[in-house]
XYZ file of C-alpha atoms in Angstrom:
470
model
C 5.902 6.303 0.889
C 6.705 3.151 2.964
C 9.604 2.687 4.545
C 11.451 -1.103 4.243
C 10.015 -2.101 7.377
C 6.788 -1.281 6.655
C 7.529 -2.545 3.068
C 8.866 -6.314 4.515
C 5.740 -6.486 6.875
C 3.592 -6.029 3.753
C 5.368 -8.275 2.198
C 5.077 -10.675 4.758
C 1.313 -10.628 5.345
C 0.139 -10.857 1.928
C 2.285 -13.741 1.200
C 0.081 -16.138 3.759
C -3.353 -14.808 2.697
C -4.153 -18.510 1.445
C -7.595 -16.976 -0.446
C -8.014 -14.108 -2.970
C -9.139 -10.873 -0.905
C -10.307 -7.033 -1.827
C -7.893 -4.521 -2.410
C -9.669 -2.274 0.086
C -9.993 -5.380 2.614
C -5.697 -5.825 1.915
C -5.498 -2.320 2.905
C -8.023 -1.984 5.046
C -5.919 -4.938 7.320
C -2.266 -3.598 6.548
C -2.891 0.069 8.587
C -4.924 -2.287 11.197
C -1.602 -4.439 11.305
C 0.945 -1.444 11.182
C -1.563 0.541 13.823
C -0.956 -3.295 16.032
C 3.072 -2.735 15.730
C 2.654 1.220 16.298
C 0.340 -0.066 19.420
C 2.668 -2.794 20.507
C 6.102 0.019 20.076
C 5.122 2.523 21.975
C 3.805 -0.073 24.437
C 7.854 -1.001 24.834
C 8.657 3.130 24.515
C 6.267 4.924 26.404
C 7.755 3.373 30.152
C 10.552 4.517 29.886
C 9.505 7.913 28.332
C 7.272 8.092 31.072
C 9.803 7.763 33.612
C 12.468 10.517 32.330
C 9.660 12.242 31.711
C 8.116 11.839 35.802
C 11.612 12.639 37.134
C 12.618 15.760 35.352
C 9.147 16.887 36.323
C 9.862 15.936 39.954
C 12.911 17.598 39.842
C 11.667 20.638 38.041
C 9.459 20.908 40.698
C 12.208 20.559 43.767
C 14.088 23.511 41.777
C 11.000 25.755 41.954
C 10.725 24.658 45.244
C 14.335 25.580 46.265
C 14.000 28.895 44.658
C 10.791 30.191 46.632
C 12.297 28.290 49.813
C 15.628 31.168 49.165
C 13.251 34.173 47.946
C 12.088 33.842 51.298
C 14.828 32.856 53.458
C 16.207 36.698 51.633
C 13.199 38.641 52.649
C 13.253 36.513 56.261
C 16.453 36.091 57.038
C 17.994 32.875 57.975
C 16.943 33.283 61.839
C 13.539 33.162 61.133
C 13.487 29.690 59.973
C 16.933 28.781 62.752
C 18.271 28.867 65.940
C 21.749 30.534 65.177
C 22.171 30.220 68.708
C 22.089 26.247 69.033
C 22.023 25.870 65.156
C 19.903 23.654 64.637
C 17.687 22.467 61.700
C 14.441 23.923 60.273
C 13.123 20.466 58.487
C 9.178 20.689 57.423
C 6.611 18.496 55.996
C 3.426 17.832 54.651
C 0.976 15.093 56.077
C 1.444 12.988 54.703
C 5.747 13.137 54.957
C 5.347 12.873 50.861
C 7.617 16.171 50.514
C 10.404 17.432 52.952
C 12.624 21.168 53.014
C 15.112 21.596 55.725
C 17.479 24.237 56.077
C 21.094 23.168 57.767
C 23.515 26.300 59.670
C 26.712 25.386 57.841
C 30.407 26.524 59.742
C 31.821 27.775 55.754
C 32.683 30.959 54.926
C 31.936 33.178 51.473
C 32.230 30.682 48.466
C 30.970 29.173 46.298
C 27.630 27.618 45.612
C 26.827 23.366 45.121
C 23.983 21.481 43.970
C 23.005 17.969 43.029
C 19.767 15.647 42.627
C 19.929 12.429 44.220
C 17.773 9.285 45.940
C 17.977 8.198 49.135
C 16.106 6.906 51.928
C 15.303 9.485 54.589
C 13.942 9.030 58.030
C 10.711 11.243 58.357
C 10.072 11.251 62.452
C 9.633 7.558 62.461
C 9.285 6.296 58.804
C 12.211 5.831 56.643
C 11.105 6.281 53.296
C 12.771 6.826 49.325
C 13.197 10.300 48.645
C 14.567 12.332 45.902
C 16.171 14.798 47.383
C 17.758 18.014 45.414
C 20.655 19.642 47.974
C 22.667 22.391 48.134
C 24.258 24.545 49.886
C 24.216 28.075 50.592
C 27.122 30.092 50.410
C 26.370 33.438 53.767
C 24.799 36.128 51.678
C 27.315 38.309 53.495
C 30.264 38.722 55.478
C 29.047 38.227 59.043
C 26.343 35.634 57.741
C 26.435 32.001 57.833
C 26.674 29.263 54.762
C 23.140 26.641 55.053
C 23.061 23.800 53.270
C 18.982 23.536 51.963
C 17.162 20.132 51.404
C 14.252 19.944 49.275
C 12.895 15.748 48.674
C 9.639 14.338 47.079
C 8.892 10.598 48.166
C 9.037 8.241 45.076
C 6.286 6.957 45.365
C 5.132 10.122 44.751
C 7.123 9.902 41.027
C 5.883 6.146 40.866
C 2.017 7.379 41.212
C 2.614 10.322 38.379
C 4.503 7.948 36.705
C 2.082 5.414 36.302
C -0.713 7.534 35.593
C 1.183 9.410 32.723
C 2.063 5.996 31.792
C -2.125 4.832 31.304
C -2.929 8.278 30.004
C -0.373 7.805 26.831
C -1.403 4.467 26.505
C -5.148 5.443 25.725
C -4.436 8.343 23.564
C -2.355 6.072 21.633
C -5.140 2.852 21.480
C -7.513 6.113 20.411
C -5.151 7.588 18.693
C -4.917 4.275 16.371
C -8.154 3.768 16.796
C -9.292 7.048 14.458
C -6.040 6.336 12.226
C -7.372 3.423 11.313
C -10.826 3.880 10.565
C -9.630 7.354 8.226
C -7.663 5.166 6.824
C -10.249 2.251 5.957
C -12.986 5.337 5.411
C -10.610 7.090 3.019
C -9.726 3.476 1.654
C -13.408 3.157 1.002
C -13.827 5.954 -0.367
C -10.877 6.379 -2.950
C -10.837 2.694 -4.330
C -14.947 3.566 -4.765
C -14.138 4.331 -8.365
C -12.568 0.687 -8.650
C -15.932 -0.953 -7.086
C -17.511 0.326 -9.941
C -15.616 -0.016 -12.528
C -15.956 -3.907 -11.576
C -19.138 -3.997 -10.154
C -20.871 -2.068 -13.254
C -18.564 -3.136 -16.107
C -17.188 -7.070 -15.191
C -18.849 -8.634 -13.149
C -21.969 -10.367 -15.069
C -20.312 -10.068 -18.481
C -21.174 -13.230 -20.878
C -20.145 -11.538 -23.453
C -18.923 -8.013 -25.397
C -22.559 -6.833 -26.908
C -23.207 -6.452 -22.580
C -20.416 -4.263 -21.409
C -21.550 -0.736 -20.607
C -19.075 2.258 -22.392
C -20.488 4.813 -19.826
C -17.803 6.406 -17.498
C -17.412 6.389 -14.165
C -16.784 9.289 -12.193
C -13.055 9.863 -10.444
C -10.878 11.940 -10.652
C -8.442 9.859 -9.994
C -5.697 9.107 -12.961
C -5.231 5.800 -12.401
C -9.022 4.782 -12.858
C -9.586 6.839 -15.738
C -6.511 5.303 -17.769
C -7.754 2.836 -16.513
C -11.528 2.774 -17.049
C -10.468 4.464 -21.144
C -8.449 1.404 -21.741
C -10.727 -1.246 -20.885
C -13.926 0.803 -23.014
C -10.757 0.912 -25.864
C -10.059 -2.750 -25.598
C -13.696 -3.720 -25.004
C -14.424 -1.573 -28.252
C -11.775 -3.544 -30.490
C -13.174 -6.823 -28.860
C -16.938 -6.471 -29.834
C -15.823 -5.156 -33.214
C -13.592 -8.501 -33.740
C -17.094 -10.482 -32.201
C -19.346 -9.051 -34.237
C -17.358 -9.772 -37.821
C -16.780 -12.863 -36.348
C -20.456 -13.660 -36.060
C -21.313 -12.168 -39.626
C -18.361 -13.816 -40.932
C -20.381 -17.475 -39.439
C -23.183 -16.172 -40.448
C -22.072 -15.507 -44.200
C -20.288 -18.137 -44.329
C -22.953 -20.813 -43.450
C -25.059 -19.624 -45.256
C -22.983 -19.858 -47.842
C -22.202 -23.350 -47.614
C -25.785 -24.385 -47.596
C -26.158 -24.227 -51.132
C -23.387 -26.097 -52.676
C -23.903 -28.509 -50.179
C -27.646 -29.180 -51.778
C -26.264 -29.350 -54.726
C -23.912 -32.055 -53.441
C -26.133 -33.834 -52.425
C -28.875 -33.568 -55.098
C -25.458 -34.212 -57.611
C -24.980 -37.397 -55.415
C -28.181 -38.628 -54.880
C -29.125 -38.141 -59.196
C -25.786 -40.455 -59.354
C -26.478 -42.936 -56.735
C -29.922 -44.568 -59.365
C -28.075 -44.204 -62.506
C -27.908 -48.308 -62.567
C -24.913 -48.126 -64.679
C -22.655 -46.918 -62.131
C -20.364 -49.635 -61.192
C -20.510 -51.139 -57.214
C -17.640 -49.175 -56.725
C -18.065 -45.781 -57.493
C -21.392 -46.472 -56.216
C -19.763 -47.221 -52.648
C -16.957 -43.904 -52.954
C -20.511 -42.082 -53.558
C -21.750 -43.543 -50.014
C -19.147 -42.494 -48.000
C -18.697 -39.368 -50.400
C -22.813 -38.829 -48.564
C -21.940 -39.474 -45.337
C -18.483 -36.874 -45.412
C -21.027 -34.340 -46.816
C -23.865 -35.031 -44.014
C -21.406 -34.941 -41.782
C -19.670 -31.487 -43.716
C -24.029 -30.022 -43.551
C -24.126 -30.839 -40.284
C -21.746 -28.623 -38.864
C -22.354 -25.746 -41.300
C -25.495 -25.838 -39.851
C -24.664 -25.916 -36.427
C -22.658 -22.914 -36.952
C -25.593 -21.363 -38.307
C -27.174 -22.135 -34.879
C -24.758 -20.688 -33.379
C -24.196 -17.383 -34.931
C -27.869 -16.976 -35.416
C -29.027 -17.428 -30.863
C -24.889 -14.740 -30.442
C -26.800 -12.328 -33.040
C -30.663 -12.643 -31.356
C -32.713 -13.917 -33.842
C -34.219 -15.889 -30.953
C -37.174 -14.850 -29.825
C -37.820 -15.238 -25.386
C -40.774 -15.116 -25.836
C -42.817 -19.102 -24.634
C -43.015 -19.803 -20.594
C -41.371 -23.236 -20.578
C -41.726 -26.347 -18.246
C -38.269 -27.768 -17.802
C -39.870 -31.302 -15.649
C -41.759 -31.772 -19.885
C -39.413 -30.407 -21.762
C -36.585 -33.216 -20.365
C -39.880 -36.180 -20.970
C -39.837 -35.501 -24.668
C -35.895 -35.154 -25.236
C -35.995 -38.732 -23.269
C -39.273 -40.231 -24.940
C -37.438 -38.887 -28.653
C -33.894 -40.468 -27.438
C -35.733 -43.414 -26.070
C -34.533 -45.672 -29.015
C -31.270 -44.846 -28.495
C -30.407 -45.190 -24.894
C -32.071 -49.150 -25.055
C -29.725 -49.877 -27.539
C -26.916 -49.523 -25.080
C -29.131 -50.725 -22.499
C -29.090 -47.285 -20.187
C -31.732 -46.483 -17.375
C -32.838 -42.910 -17.218
C -34.589 -41.402 -14.520
C -35.348 -38.024 -14.491
C -36.270 -36.188 -11.300
C -37.277 -32.528 -11.103
C -38.286 -31.247 -8.036
C -40.276 -28.918 -7.644
C -40.506 -27.917 -12.061
C -38.913 -24.711 -12.198
C -41.131 -23.374 -15.485
C -39.270 -20.055 -17.178
C -41.303 -17.278 -18.575
C -39.494 -16.143 -20.968
C -37.750 -18.412 -22.685
C -37.229 -20.066 -26.216
C -38.833 -24.108 -26.229
C -37.252 -25.042 -29.492
C -33.328 -24.044 -28.398
C -34.608 -25.393 -24.322
C -35.025 -28.356 -26.669
C -32.136 -28.337 -28.413
C -29.515 -28.147 -24.763
C -31.075 -30.657 -23.273
C -31.281 -32.681 -25.892
C -27.194 -32.167 -26.440
C -26.132 -33.119 -23.297
C -29.156 -36.702 -22.798
C -27.865 -37.764 -26.244
C -24.197 -37.004 -25.035
C -24.691 -38.972 -21.573
C -26.265 -41.562 -24.027
C -22.858 -42.281 -26.456
C -20.548 -41.609 -23.668
C -21.963 -43.976 -21.059
C -20.827 -47.628 -20.582
C -23.387 -50.138 -21.825
C -25.891 -50.788 -19.298
C -25.278 -47.755 -17.512
C -27.274 -45.400 -15.914
C -28.416 -41.934 -16.286
C -30.300 -39.295 -13.976
C -31.636 -35.968 -14.805
C -31.508 -34.311 -11.805
C -33.743 -30.363 -10.819
C -33.517 -28.370 -7.503
C -33.437 -25.097 -6.328
C -29.965 -23.537 -4.986
C -29.777 -21.996 -1.652
C -28.934 -18.668 -3.974
C -31.948 -18.552 -5.409
C -32.579 -20.025 -8.894
C -32.412 -23.504 -10.233
C -30.045 -26.326 -10.819
C -30.843 -29.219 -13.558
C -27.871 -32.013 -13.936
C -27.008 -34.545 -16.491
C -25.210 -37.214 -14.972
C -23.915 -40.649 -16.839
C -21.962 -43.048 -15.155
C -19.728 -43.478 -18.557
C -15.696 -43.137 -18.461
C -15.653 -39.585 -17.170
C -13.378 -37.212 -18.486
C -9.805 -36.077 -17.986
C -9.216 -32.807 -14.944
C -6.943 -31.166 -18.015
C -10.075 -31.932 -20.831
C -12.313 -30.006 -18.584
C -11.459 -26.199 -19.120
C -12.122 -27.032 -23.435
C -14.517 -29.194 -23.113
C -16.683 -26.259 -25.106
C -13.765 -25.049 -27.452
C -15.412 -25.265 -30.683
C -13.686 -27.953 -32.890
C -11.533 -28.684 -30.013
C -11.831 -33.027 -29.746
C -10.377 -35.010 -27.232
C -10.320 -39.326 -27.124
C -12.460 -40.871 -24.580
C -10.381 -43.185 -22.154
C -11.155 -46.811 -22.284
C -10.826 -49.355 -25.843
C -13.964 -48.828 -28.845
C -14.929 -45.353 -27.121
C -16.628 -42.580 -29.199
C -13.824 -39.942 -29.669
C -14.325 -36.387 -28.334
C -16.692 -33.761 -28.213
C -17.828 -31.743 -31.443
C -20.080 -28.366 -31.553
C -22.567 -29.729 -29.592
C -21.394 -28.433 -25.974
C -20.860 -24.941 -27.201
C -24.129 -24.653 -29.060
C -25.499 -26.036 -25.326
C -23.460 -22.871 -23.558
C -24.271 -20.828 -26.299
C -28.492 -21.563 -25.497
C -27.801 -21.750 -21.929
C -26.041 -18.148 -22.140
C -28.941 -17.058 -24.011
C -31.633 -18.160 -21.366
C -29.188 -15.973 -18.305
C -27.604 -19.540 -17.543
C -24.359 -20.872 -16.702
C -23.489 -24.518 -18.074
C -20.139 -26.347 -16.574
C -19.020 -29.663 -15.969
C -18.252 -32.564 -13.070
C -16.307 -34.897 -14.141
C -14.271 -37.892 -11.978
C -11.944 -40.010 -14.307
C -13.653 -43.353 -14.310
C -17.315 -42.339 -12.141
C -19.003 -40.475 -14.504
C -19.668 -36.943 -15.755
C -22.310 -34.266 -14.464
C -23.480 -31.280 -17.063
C -24.811 -28.661 -14.697
C -27.296 -25.939 -15.971
C -28.023 -23.153 -13.227
C -30.439 -20.667 -14.156
C -30.673 -17.664 -12.015
C -33.490 -16.215 -10.275
C -34.633 -13.899 -12.675
C -35.422 -16.774 -15.458
C -37.881 -18.507 -12.874
């Protein structure tokens, strides 16, 4: 569980992260940040704590030495250390004068011992040092004995050295523990989130349609991931069933509609051959024929989309994009010249698809080029450019110099039956089913189709083929 401070730190950190990040990366960064805060807090607290520890350790050593000296005095007597007749002080210190012991006889009778620890400057021989001193008055052990003052001092230089050593040791241990826990947390998070990575990589990444989804369960012992996987599988089964019903419905309806449309078309043609038909009625029949013609094209388009999505076309041909682009340009040359639009085809190098359907690719490029002609300005320019991409694969662009498409319309260009009004007076209206067909054909060949447009400058449709398509 996170405490309030850690929760605030986590919220503030993720709030300032400008780009989306993986959950595992966020957890690793949070763990590293929390350990860094602990290290900084430890740096602030270690110095006073170590200082207290060093002082306590020094005081403990002074008390231990006091007990040792008292044991020696009790064993050998006070006379072994001082001359009673002169009341001289006994003093002893080590070679570096970092510690000293002094025993001073006192003219005190029996009484209770007194003891205190303090810091004071003392002169040892000709040098003055700061010492931490334990001073105690030891009363006489026998009625005829004498009391004495015992002082045991330890240089503060030694205390500072001990403090520095302990502080460095504590800091290194703290840093090592923090790094160790960060690596442990990262490794554990990587292991714990393994099923989630598998779920996103194996089941969600690269899925363009429900039929490509894998329903194989992921291997995990985490209940949450198991529920997520089961829920995702159940949801995708419902979506797959809905898609199958939609495709079946579109295919059946398209087949059923073509027959009455053809019958009506024949009847209208027979009516127009009747010389007794009034001119006014004939014009109405011609208008009805146009409407019926648009209906027939719509039905055929829906049937084409349904057949492509149901994998009723083969990918068993080797297709050159350069040759396909030239064939489409030649087919639409009359329409392009009527609007005085120039065309440049620049596919360098050529890209050859080893497993493709030539008819569908021809339809894809024809729809894109037809749109570029239809929605271009009189005397405009169209470029068909093909180049390899850095990540592998090939990008084919169909660019025009038309009025462009508003940014709010770009996400809906490939929606079926979604129509928009093009900007400018006299501009043709909207987009029918041509772009959805192009997108379906691109997906059939493992490619993606997207649109780029700047209002007033033109539009580019980009078909990106993956490395495996070549």
